[in-house]
Amino acid sequence: MHKVKSAVVGASGYSGEELVALLSRHAHVELVAVTSRQAAGKSLGEVFPRMAGSASSGLKFTEPSVDALIASGAAAVFLALPHGLAAEFAAPLRKAGVQVIDLSADFRLKSAEVFAEFYGEKHPAPALLADSVYALPEICGDAALQGAGLLACPGCYPTSILVPLVPLLRRKLIAPDSIVINSLSGVSGAGRKADIPFLFAECNESLRAYGAPKHRHLSEIEQELSSAAGEKVTVNFTPHLVPVTRGMISTIVVQPVHGEDAKAVEKAWADDYRGRSFVRIVPHLPDSKHVTSTNYIDLAARDDARTGRLLLFSALDNLVKGAAGQAIQAFNISRNWDERTGLS
Amino acid sequence: MHKVKSAVVGASGYSGEELVALLSRHAHVELVAVTSRQAAGKSLGEVFPRMAGSASSGLKFTEPSVDALIASGAAAVFLALPHGLAAEFAAPLRKAGVQVIDLSADFRLKSAEVFAEFYGEKHPAPALLADSVYALPEICGDAALQGAGLLACPGCYPTSILVPLVPLLRRKLIAPDSIVINSLSGVSGAGRKADIPFLFAECNESLRAYGAPKHRHLSEIEQELSSAAGEKVTVNFTPHLVPVTRGMISTIVVQPVHGEDAKAVEKAWADDYRGRSFVRIVPHLPDSKHVTSTNYIDLAARDDARTGRLLLFSALDNLVKGAAGQAIQAFNISRNWDERTGLS
Amino acid sequence: MHKVKSAVVGASGYSGEELVALLSRHAHVELVAVTSRQAAGKSLGEVFPRMAGSASSGLKFTEPSVDALIASGAAAVFLALPHGLAAEFAAPLRKAGVQVIDLSADFRLKSAEVFAEFYGEKHPAPALLADSVYALPEICGDAALQGAGLLACPGCYPTSILVPLVPLLRRKLIAPDSIVINSLSGVSGAGRKADIPFLFAECNESLRAYGAPKHRHLSEIEQELSSAAGEKVTVNFTPHLVPVTRGMISTIVVQPVHGEDAKAVEKAWADDYRGRSFVRIVPHLPDSKHVTSTNYIDLAARDDARTGRLLLFSALDNLVKGAAGQAIQAFNISRNWDERTGLS
Amino acid sequence: MHKVKSAVVGASGYSGEELVALLSRHAHVELVAVTSRQAAGKSLGEVFPRMAGSASSGLKFTEPSVDALIASGAAAVFLALPHGLAAEFAAPLRKAGVQVIDLSADFRLKSAEVFAEFYGEKHPAPALLADSVYALPEICGDAALQGAGLLACPGCYPTSILVPLVPLLRRKLIAPDSIVINSLSGVSGAGRKADIPFLFAECNESLRAYGAPKHRHLSEIEQELSSAAGEKVTVNFTPHLVPVTRGMISTIVVQPVHGEDAKAVEKAWADDYRGRSFVRIVPHLPDSKHVTSTNYIDLAARDDARTGRLLLFSALDNLVKGAAGQAIQAFNISRNWDERTGLS
């Protein structure tokens, strides 16, 4: 099969590294450019010693530049950049007809006003919002992705929360105002950047909530939950930082509308996710170590008969299903390939 | 000052070790016996290399025996035993007039029926239940402890949950049926016992909920919350196991009754905990590493203006304020000493 | 291509799990039996939740039994058993003409006397020693493995030590009596067994040497070093347990015979390991995290001009190149397949 | 007793924090100033949440300034600064008659030339070198410290190496050219500074040697070893970074001169360290977790009968005996107080 020339911008961060590692083994991809301001001039093998000896290890990092990306012949560009910066690449690349798979938050929200509220700055490219797809395949479905030019890939928190909740809100099984979410995230979620709070000696033997009560990703979480519910949904969401490198679990408490039980939850999941490769409904409470370095999201539900509420649990790898793996899954579908290509 | 002869039963576990380490430096305590089936015949210094070179390091472990404890002249006996077994020591020791400070769950519940429901067995010594004090000093107050003969010391989960919630329920600031609790616990909470799920290679890089929806400690949590509220309180409680040795945090979401805010929460805490040495209301979200190896419990509250709910946060060391430190604090008060003796 | 029916005995341990995971994706293998006393009757997906959803996840564990293994039609049986027990399976399987790939220590030593000295018991099947191959492909070479019926696969310590040292001893570049080895091992090396010293709370924040001065694996290390040197070699070897799940590094200090430098070392490695897929000579000091979950062994050398000695460094994953991956690599070669099959 | 006014410069790093925590509970010390460029204007309780609620928690950080330190009335100033910068404070403070306890490398070497060789820059205050004491109490003895004005306190690597080796070299029990040292260090040893290699996600599940073959601290290690041996000693030293927050172990291989065994080693240690409070000769191989947060250094020796060499082992907490605790111990002795004051 003809290979699609692809590039990764911001390739030296953790999500970027994961993207590069996965794409370099992807059967239908030819990696033609990887960019990084810090790593420019060095090879993949030098910057990522894990990759030494692999077929792509000689590929050199270049300075990020729209012109150079276009010149590389890339038909698909993955953006692993901070929000705000991603749009600066996405706009001209789209104009040039290049497919953009964006891992930042720039094109996840439908409303530039909500972006401004949560991110504290004007949206950098509001005209593109209408054309972007919120690229969570299990939620948006394959049709929305096929042929899409701008994929706005959700990150780890939204994925871990939307996959368990959306089928329940769509069916009006749970009360939209009853949702309480607690998530635990590994430290790689903070990115490969030199910040004291993420030093080993600060994170090891440390457990801490942060970002409550209004984490930025709430904006997209509530956008998608509201869309599923057909009404405005507002949730409690508390993220926690815990000492693992990779992994995320979410524990969600909800009120069923008519006494629905865990079986009804599992049935809704099974119905909506029939045929999807990366959702597993598991008999035990999900453990992040069972999904590390995979694109799976594990789900479980339990009745809390004593309070009449339901407990929902999910686990994923924040760098795979919560970032690079999900982006590739969506990209696969956009190209009409098996969603598992390069991911198993 | 005259020293109180004291003993620790079940001294080779993690709580037992912490008790021994703290009591051996306690100004008013003379450690006269430490028992452990596995360690009998060895010295403290041999079994706990941390203690080598200390004044008590030569003290020998003995087989656990009520007669030997009484013969040792101990006026106070700390029990760091599994539930069920603790009562076998507590009953004859109380009969002999010895003060018992019990770290197990055996005497925390007022109702033998609730014990049977949650622990799946008949209560081993129901006659003693009426005489025991639920020894959480910040909640029961000093008067209840002074001169008490049987102190039932709460463990880590109840402490991390009751200290933030009780003042709010007493004042009817929050809706009793709105409480959703998520707790994260370090692995030492599982005890020093050879179980595969607690091996390093099973816990490292692992995040998992467990024990939901009906953890045993819910029974005492709800007993005390109900007592504070003046009505039956049932809560959602999900514990999680995370890869730290020591530390526990709880994140609690509640509905205020009349729109009370975080300031009102902090005022209630400040009022109830005025003069208490080990409660800190902190400006940041509590981090377990700030309380490790101390008897502090750190608290914070936040408004979630978007949902109208309140977020409560606590952090403690599961082996100190959640076990050995708390037991010694209650013991201090029972003896009319400063609650900080031996703890700072 | 025709697939080789294969079985794994002792499949519920860490090495066994890794073997099963790798073999279930191996292009030329059909997994026909996995045995485990504890897991018998359960499926792979139940026992290893990581494997849920994979093609092999429904395969059921059976009780270990030679007859059942033979009846399964397995042409190759991997043994991931403790030493002593492995021989009980190897002997009748070999008699029945089944290829045995043994990950235990039972057939690594050429001398039953040395086995008795280091393992404290009589060798269980001395007659088989002569037929076994010490299956470290980089050292024994492909020819020794092709068609071999009994592969004695070295574990993590010998691999991490022999790969850097053997080429130097063969060339007499270093003094055989000058070798000082320090190795650091992750905790999964101790196996999935319920032992207090390997609990999370015992290993986390702990650094400790152990097993010095006469670790059991010294016997095979020295056997192979002596064979390379053409004279008896005795070394200092100190293993250390450190809090990682996977990973091993070795730091080796040696005296060059005629002032050879690090360049000469790297040349010897490059010559001996030309064409080998899993040895990487790296420019930095090897880091275990760069080889985790791969079959690579990374090597580096440095001159210590001040003392005139040479420093050698290696890193590998103790469960892959140090166990399951190496076994599969040797098995591949024994079958005349590319050594990388199923390993990249 | 009259309290000595004391100050800590560079107090917001890990060693600085440990100094402040220990000094604030020291019976003979009044903490009058703590300085930090980043933390100036904030209180101890704000910067170190662990200290909130303690007696000193209200003390404010100030900008580092020699004039302000002198104006504070401090009679003793602890410097927890990078090398080079420490001398800028030490020189004027000494001139003003203030005692300086320096935790940096600036005054550990007797020779400005060796400093220039290892640190790559001219020594900033060579005139002071002659007046400084290498303040490792177990080695220099009490007399050298009593009344000393400039204490150059050794860090973690030298302490973990010199304490086991010096008694043996003094007695000529071991061959000075036979010494091979491997050390493992926790990540807090790298300081509280924002560097990517020390992020949690870089250190967790990572084992790596670094700094070989010519780590800066070799200069002082060899200076002191040479002084003990009465001849120039050059050693092999390989430090490793491992994922613990605190803790250091060293494993040292040496050749005895006349077949001396581990018993002779232990006798030499017992003789030299009789009466010292912080050296423990332990029966097991030292484990860093047994000394965490203490000022102990644990030692053990083993015969390697097979090679005729001796194995020496040590363990300490890099922030206590390897930094702040050692500085306070030396300061105590300099003031003729019990060396344990404030340390147990």
Coordinates of N, CA, C and O in Angstrom, one line a residue, chain C residues 117-118 177-182 184-186 201-214 218-219 222 232-238 240-251 253 285-289 292 302-307 309-311 313 315, chain D residues 117-118 177-182 184-186 201-214 218-219 222 233-238 240-251 253 285-289 292 302-307 309-311 313 315:
Chain C
E117 N 27.6 -27.4 44.7 CA 28.2 -26.5 45.6 C 27.4 -25.2 45.7 O 27.2 -24.6 46.8
F118 N 26.9 -24.7 44.6 CA 26.2 -23.4 44.6 C 24.7 -23.5 45.0 O 24.1 -22.5 45.5
D177 N 41.9 -11.8 36.7 CA 41.7 -11.7 38.1 C 41.4 -10.3 38.6 O 41.4 -10.0 39.8
S178 N 41.1 -9.4 37.7 CA 40.9 -8.0 38.1 C 39.4 -7.6 38.1 O 39.1 -6.4 38.3
I179 N 38.5 -8.5 37.9 CA 37.1 -8.1 37.5 C 36.3 -7.9 38.8 O 36.1 -8.8 39.6
V180 N 35.7 -6.7 38.8 CA 34.8 -6.3 40.0 C 33.5 -5.9 39.3 O 33.4 -4.9 38.6
I181 N 32.4 -6.6 39.7 CA 31.1 -6.4 39.1 C 30.1 -5.9 40.2 O 30.0 -6.5 41.2
N182 N 29.4 -4.8 39.9 CA 28.3 -4.4 40.7 C 27.0 -4.3 39.8 O 27.1 -3.7 38.8
L184 N 22.6 -3.8 39.6 CA 21.4 -3.3 40.2 C 20.2 -3.9 39.5 O 20.1 -3.9 38.3
S185 N 19.4 -4.5 40.3 CA 18.2 -5.2 39.7 C 16.9 -4.7 40.2 O 16.7 -4.4 41.4
G186 N 15.9 -4.7 39.3 CA 14.6 -4.4 39.6 C 13.9 -5.5 40.4 O 14.4 -6.7 40.4
A201 N 6.1 -1.7 50.4 CA 6.6 -0.9 51.5 C 8.0 -1.2 52.0 O 8.6 -0.5 52.8
E202 N 8.5 -2.4 51.6 CA 9.9 -2.8 52.0 C 10.9 -2.4 50.9 O 12.0 -2.2 51.2
C203 N 10.4 -2.3 49.7 CA 11.4 -2.0 48.6 C 11.4 -0.5 48.2 O 12.4 0.0 47.8
N204 N 10.3 0.1 48.3 CA 10.2 1.6 48.0 C 11.1 2.3 48.9 O 11.2 2.0 50.1
E205 N 11.8 3.3 48.4 CA 12.8 4.1 49.2 C 13.8 3.2 49.9 O 14.3 3.6 51.0
S206 N 14.2 2.1 49.3 CA 15.2 1.2 49.9 C 16.2 0.9 48.8 O 15.9 0.7 47.7
L207 N 17.5 0.9 49.3 CA 18.6 0.5 48.4 C 19.4 -0.5 49.2 O 19.8 -0.2 50.4
R208 N 19.7 -1.7 48.7 CA 20.4 -2.7 49.5 C 21.2 -3.6 48.6 O 20.6 -4.2 47.6
A209 N 22.4 -3.9 49.0 CA 23.1 -5.1 48.5 C 22.5 -6.3 49.1 O 21.9 -6.3 50.1
Y210 N 22.7 -7.4 48.4 CA 22.3 -8.7 48.9 C 23.1 -9.8 48.3 O 23.7 -9.6 47.2
G211 N 23.0 -11.0 48.8 CA 23.5 -12.2 48.2 C 25.0 -12.2 48.0 O 25.6 -13.1 47.4
A212 N 25.7 -11.1 48.6 CA 27.2 -11.1 48.5 C 27.7 -12.0 49.6 O 27.2 -12.0 50.7
P213 N 28.9 -12.6 49.4 CA 29.7 -12.6 48.3 C 29.6 -13.8 47.3 O 30.3 -13.9 46.4
K214 N 28.6 -14.6 47.5 CA 28.6 -15.8 46.7 C 27.1 -16.1 46.2 O 26.5 -17.1 46.5
L218 N 26.8 -16.7 40.2 CA 28.2 -16.6 40.0 C 28.7 -17.9 39.3 O 29.7 -17.9 38.6
S219 N 28.1 -19.0 39.7 CA 28.6 -20.3 39.1 C 28.6 -20.3 37.6 O 29.6 -20.6 37.0
E222 N 31.0 -17.5 36.1 CA 32.4 -17.8 36.1 C 32.7 -19.0 35.1 O 33.8 -19.1 34.5
K232 N 40.8 -20.4 34.5 CA 39.8 -20.2 35.6 C 39.7 -18.8 35.9 O 40.7 -18.1 36.3
V233 N 38.5 -18.3 35.9 CA 38.3 -16.9 36.3 C 37.4 -16.8 37.5 O 36.3 -17.5 37.5
T234 N 37.8 -16.0 38.4 CA 37.0 -15.8 39.7 C 36.7 -14.3 39.8 O 37.7 -13.5 39.6
V235 N 35.5 -13.9 40.1 CA 35.2 -12.5 40.0 C 34.5 -12.1 41.3 O 33.9 -12.9 42.1
N236 N 34.6 -10.8 41.6 CA 33.8 -10.2 42.6 C 32.4 -9.7 42.0 O 32.4 -9.0 41.0
F237 N 31.4 -10.1 42.7 CA 30.1 -9.8 42.1 C 29.1 -9.4 43.3 O 28.9 -10.2 44.2
T238 N 28.6 -8.2 43.2 CA 27.7 -7.7 44.3 C 26.4 -7.3 43.6 O 26.4 -6.2 42.9
H240 N 22.5 -5.7 43.8 CA 21.8 -4.8 44.7 C 20.3 -4.8 44.2 O 20.0 -4.9 43.0
L241 N 19.4 -4.6 45.2 CA 18.0 -4.5 44.9 C 17.6 -3.1 45.0 O 17.8 -2.4 46.0
V242 N 17.0 -2.6 44.0 CA 16.6 -1.2 43.9 C 15.1 -1.0 43.4 O 14.6 -1.9 42.7
P243 N 14.5 0.1 43.8 CA 13.0 0.1 43.6 C 12.6 0.5 42.1 O 12.1 1.6 41.9
V244 N 12.8 -0.4 41.2 CA 12.2 -0.3 39.9 C 11.5 -1.7 39.7 O 11.9 -2.7 40.3
T245 N 10.5 -1.7 38.9 CA 9.9 -3.0 38.6 C 10.8 -3.9 37.7 O 11.1 -5.0 37.9
R246 N 11.2 -3.2 36.6 CA 12.0 -3.9 35.6 C 13.2 -3.1 35.3 O 13.2 -1.9 35.4
G247 N 14.3 -3.8 35.0 CA 15.5 -3.1 34.7 C 16.7 -3.7 35.4 O 16.5 -4.1 36.6
M248 N 17.8 -3.7 34.8 CA 19.1 -4.1 35.4 C 20.2 -3.4 34.7 O 20.2 -3.3 33.5
I249 N 21.1 -2.9 35.6 CA 22.4 -2.4 35.0 C 23.5 -3.0 35.7 O 23.4 -3.4 36.9
S250 N 24.6 -3.2 35.0 CA 25.9 -3.7 35.6 C 27.0 -2.7 35.3 O 27.1 -2.2 34.2
T251 N 27.8 -2.5 36.3 CA 29.0 -1.6 36.2 C 30.2 -2.5 36.6 O 30.2 -3.1 37.6
V253 N 34.4 -3.1 36.6 CA 35.7 -2.5 36.5 C 36.7 -3.6 36.2 O 36.7 -4.6 36.9
L285 N 26.1 6.7 29.0 CA 26.1 5.6 30.0 C 24.7 5.0 29.9 O 23.7 5.7 30.0
P286 N 24.6 3.7 29.8 CA 23.3 3.0 29.6 C 22.4 3.3 30.8 O 22.8 3.4 31.9
D287 N 21.1 3.5 30.4 CA 20.0 3.7 31.4 C 19.0 2.6 31.1 O 18.5 2.4 30.0
S288 N 18.6 2.0 32.2 CA 17.7 0.9 32.1 C 16.4 1.3 31.4 O 15.7 0.5 30.7
K289 N 16.0 2.5 31.6 CA 14.6 2.9 31.0 C 14.7 2.9 29.5 O 13.6 2.9 28.9
T292 N 13.7 -0.9 28.7 CA 12.5 -1.6 29.3 C 11.6 -2.1 28.2 O 11.3 -1.4 27.2
R302 N 34.3 3.1 29.2 CA 35.0 4.4 29.5 C 36.4 4.1 30.1 O 36.6 3.1 30.8
D303 N 37.3 4.9 29.7 CA 38.6 4.8 30.3 C 38.6 5.5 31.7 O 38.0 6.6 31.8
D304 N 39.2 4.9 32.7 CA 39.5 5.7 33.9 C 41.0 5.9 33.9 O 41.8 5.2 34.5
A305 N 41.4 7.0 33.2 CA 42.8 7.3 33.0 C 43.6 7.4 34.3 O 44.7 7.1 34.4
R306 N 42.9 7.8 35.3 CA 43.5 8.1 36.6 C 44.0 6.8 37.2 O 45.1 6.7 37.9
T307 N 43.2 5.7 37.1 CA 43.7 4.4 37.7 C 44.2 3.4 36.7 O 44.7 2.4 37.1
R309 N 42.3 1.8 34.8 CA 41.4 0.7 34.6 C 40.3 1.1 33.6 O 40.2 2.2 33.2
L310 N 39.5 0.1 33.2 CA 38.4 0.3 32.3 C 37.1 0.2 33.0 O 37.0 -0.7 33.9
L311 N 36.1 0.9 32.6 CA 34.8 0.8 33.1 C 33.9 0.3 32.0 O 33.8 0.9 30.9
F313 N 29.8 -0.9 31.1 CA 28.4 -0.6 31.6 C 27.5 -1.4 30.7 O 27.6 -1.4 29.4
A315 N 23.0 -2.4 30.3 CA 21.6 -2.2 30.8 C 20.8 -3.2 29.9 O 20.9 -3.3 28.7
Chain D
E117 N 41.6 22.0 39.0 CA 41.5 20.8 38.1 C 40.1 20.2 38.1 O 39.6 19.9 37.0
F118 N 39.5 20.0 39.2 CA 38.3 19.3 39.3 C 37.1 20.2 39.0 O 36.0 19.7 38.6
D177 N 45.9 0.9 46.1 CA 45.6 1.0 44.7 C 44.6 -0.1 44.3 O 44.4 -0.3 43.1
S178 N 43.9 -0.7 45.3 CA 43.0 -1.7 44.9 C 41.5 -1.3 45.1 O 40.6 -2.1 44.9
I179 N 41.3 -0.1 45.3 CA 39.9 0.3 45.8 C 39.0 0.6 44.6 O 39.2 1.5 43.8
V180 N 37.9 -0.1 44.6 CA 36.8 0.1 43.6 C 35.5 0.4 44.3 O 35.0 -0.4 45.1
I181 N 35.0 1.6 44.0 CA 33.8 2.1 44.7 C 32.6 2.2 43.8 O 32.8 2.8 42.7
N182 N 31.5 1.7 44.2 CA 30.2 2.0 43.5 C 29.2 2.5 44.5 O 29.0 1.9 45.5
L184 N 25.3 4.4 45.1 CA 23.9 4.6 44.5 C 23.3 5.8 45.3 O 23.3 5.8 46.5
S185 N 22.8 6.8 44.6 CA 22.3 8.0 45.2 C 20.8 8.2 44.9 O 20.4 8.1 43.7
G186 N 20.1 8.7 45.9 CA 18.7 9.2 45.7 C 18.7 10.5 44.9 O 19.7 11.2 44.9
A201 N 9.3 11.6 35.7 CA 9.1 10.7 34.6 C 10.5 10.3 33.9 O 10.5 9.4 33.2
E202 N 11.5 11.0 34.3 CA 12.9 10.6 33.8 C 13.6 9.7 34.8 O 14.5 8.9 34.4
C203 N 13.3 9.8 36.0 CA 14.0 9.1 37.1 C 13.3 7.8 37.5 O 14.0 6.8 37.8
N204 N 12.0 7.8 37.5 CA 11.2 6.6 37.9 C 11.5 5.5 36.9 O 11.6 5.8 35.7
E205 N 11.6 4.3 37.3 CA 11.9 3.1 36.5 C 13.2 3.4 35.7 O 13.3 2.9 34.5
S206 N 14.1 4.1 36.2 CA 15.4 4.4 35.6 C 16.6 4.0 36.5 O 16.5 4.3 37.7
L207 N 17.6 3.4 36.0 CA 18.8 3.1 36.7 C 20.0 3.5 35.8 O 20.0 3.1 34.6
R208 N 20.8 4.4 36.3 CA 21.9 4.9 35.4 C 23.2 5.3 36.2 O 23.1 5.9 37.2
A209 N 24.3 4.9 35.7 CA 25.6 5.4 36.1 C 25.7 6.8 35.5 O 25.1 7.1 34.5
Y210 N 26.5 7.7 36.2 CA 26.8 9.0 35.6 C 28.1 9.5 36.2 O 28.6 8.9 37.2
G211 N 28.6 10.5 35.6 CA 29.7 11.2 36.2 C 31.0 10.4 36.2 O 32.0 10.9 36.7
A212 N 31.0 9.2 35.7 CA 32.2 8.4 35.6 C 33.1 8.9 34.4 O 32.5 9.2 33.4
P213 N 34.4 8.8 34.5 CA 35.2 8.3 35.6 C 35.7 9.4 36.6 O 36.5 9.0 37.4
K214 N 35.3 10.6 36.4 CA 36.0 11.6 37.2 C 35.0 12.6 37.8 O 35.0 13.8 37.5
L218 N 35.6 13.2 43.7 CA 36.8 12.3 43.8 C 37.9 13.1 44.4 O 38.8 12.6 45.1
S219 N 38.0 14.4 44.1 CA 39.1 15.2 44.6 C 39.2 15.2 46.1 O 40.3 14.9 46.7
E222 N 39.9 11.5 47.5 CA 41.3 11.0 47.4 C 42.2 11.8 48.3 O 43.2 11.3 48.8
V233 N 46.6 8.2 47.1 CA 45.6 7.1 46.7 C 44.7 7.6 45.6 O 44.2 8.7 45.6
T234 N 44.6 6.7 44.6 CA 43.7 7.0 43.5 C 42.7 5.8 43.4 O 43.1 4.7 43.5
V235 N 41.4 6.1 43.2 CA 40.4 5.1 43.3 C 39.5 5.1 42.1 O 39.4 6.2 41.4
N236 N 38.8 4.0 41.9 CA 37.7 4.0 40.9 C 36.5 4.3 41.6 O 36.2 3.7 42.7
F237 N 35.7 5.2 41.1 CA 34.5 5.6 41.7 C 33.4 5.8 40.7 O 33.5 6.6 39.8
T238 N 32.3 5.0 40.8 CA 31.2 5.2 39.9 C 29.9 5.4 40.6 O 29.4 4.6 41.3
H240 N 25.8 6.2 40.8 CA 24.6 5.8 40.0 C 23.4 6.6 40.6 O 23.3 6.8 41.8
L241 N 22.5 7.0 39.7 CA 21.3 7.6 40.1 C 20.1 6.6 40.1 O 19.9 5.9 39.0
V242 N 19.4 6.5 41.2 CA 18.4 5.5 41.3 C 17.1 6.1 41.9 O 17.2 7.1 42.6
P243 N 16.0 5.5 41.6 CA 14.7 6.2 42.0 C 14.3 6.1 43.5 O 13.3 5.5 43.8
V244 N 15.0 6.7 44.3 CA 14.6 7.0 45.7 C 14.8 8.5 45.9 O 15.6 9.1 45.2
T245 N 14.0 9.1 46.8 CA 14.2 10.5 47.1 C 15.4 10.7 48.0 O 16.2 11.5 47.7
R246 N 15.5 9.9 49.0 CA 16.6 10.0 50.0 C 17.3 8.7 50.1 O 16.7 7.7 50.1
G247 N 18.6 8.8 50.3 CA 19.3 7.5 50.6 C 20.5 7.4 49.7 O 20.5 7.8 48.6
M248 N 21.5 6.8 50.3 CA 22.8 6.5 49.5 C 23.4 5.2 50.1 O 23.5 5.1 51.3
I249 N 23.8 4.3 49.2 CA 24.6 3.2 49.7 C 25.9 3.2 48.8 O 25.9 3.6 47.7
S250 N 27.0 2.7 49.5 CA 28.2 2.5 48.7 C 28.7 1.1 49.0 O 28.6 0.6 50.1
T251 N 29.2 0.5 47.9 CA 29.7 -0.9 47.9 C 31.2 -0.8 47.5 O 31.4 -0.3 46.4
V253 N 35.0 -2.5 47.1 CA 35.8 -3.8 47.0 C 37.3 -3.4 47.2 O 37.8 -2.4 46.5
L285 N 23.5 -6.6 55.5 CA 24.0 -5.7 54.6 C 23.1 -4.4 54.7 O 21.9 -4.5 54.7
P286 N 23.8 -3.2 54.8 CA 23.0 -2.0 55.1 C 22.0 -1.7 54.0 O 22.2 -1.9 52.8
D287 N 20.9 -1.2 54.5 CA 19.7 -0.8 53.6 C 19.5 0.7 53.9 O 19.3 1.1 55.0
S288 N 19.4 1.5 52.8 CA 19.2 2.9 53.0 C 18.0 3.2 53.8 O 17.9 4.2 54.5
K289 N 16.9 2.4 53.7 CA 15.7 2.8 54.4 C 15.8 2.7 55.9 O 15.0 3.3 56.6
T292 N 17.1 6.5 56.8 CA 16.4 7.6 56.2 C 16.0 8.6 57.4 O 15.4 8.1 58.4
R302 N 32.3 -7.9 54.6 CA 32.2 -9.3 54.2 C 33.5 -9.8 53.6 O 34.1 -9.0 52.8
D303 N 33.8 -11.0 53.9 CA 34.9 -11.6 53.1 C 34.4 -12.2 51.8 O 33.4 -12.8 51.8
D304 N 35.2 -12.0 50.8 CA 34.9 -12.7 49.6 C 36.1 -13.7 49.4 O 37.1 -13.5 48.8
A305 N 35.9 -14.9 50.1 CA 36.9 -15.8 50.2 C 37.4 -16.3 48.8 O 38.6 -16.7 48.6
R306 N 36.5 -16.3 47.9 CA 36.8 -16.8 46.6 C 37.9 -16.0 45.9 O 38.7 -16.5 45.1
T307 N 37.8 -14.7 46.0 CA 38.8 -13.8 45.3 C 39.8 -13.3 46.3 O 40.8 -12.6 45.8
R309 N 39.3 -10.9 48.3 CA 39.1 -9.5 48.5 C 38.1 -9.3 49.6 O 37.4 -10.2 50.1
L310 N 38.0 -8.0 50.1 CA 37.0 -7.7 51.1 C 35.9 -6.8 50.5 O 36.2 -6.0 49.6
L311 N 34.7 -7.0 51.0 CA 33.6 -6.1 50.6 C 33.2 -5.2 51.7 O 32.9 -5.7 52.8
F313 N 30.4 -2.1 52.9 CA 29.1 -1.6 52.6 C 28.8 -0.4 53.6 O 29.1 -0.5 54.8
A315 N 25.6 2.8 54.3 CA 24.3 3.4 54.0 C 24.1 4.6 54.8 O 24.4 4.6 56.0

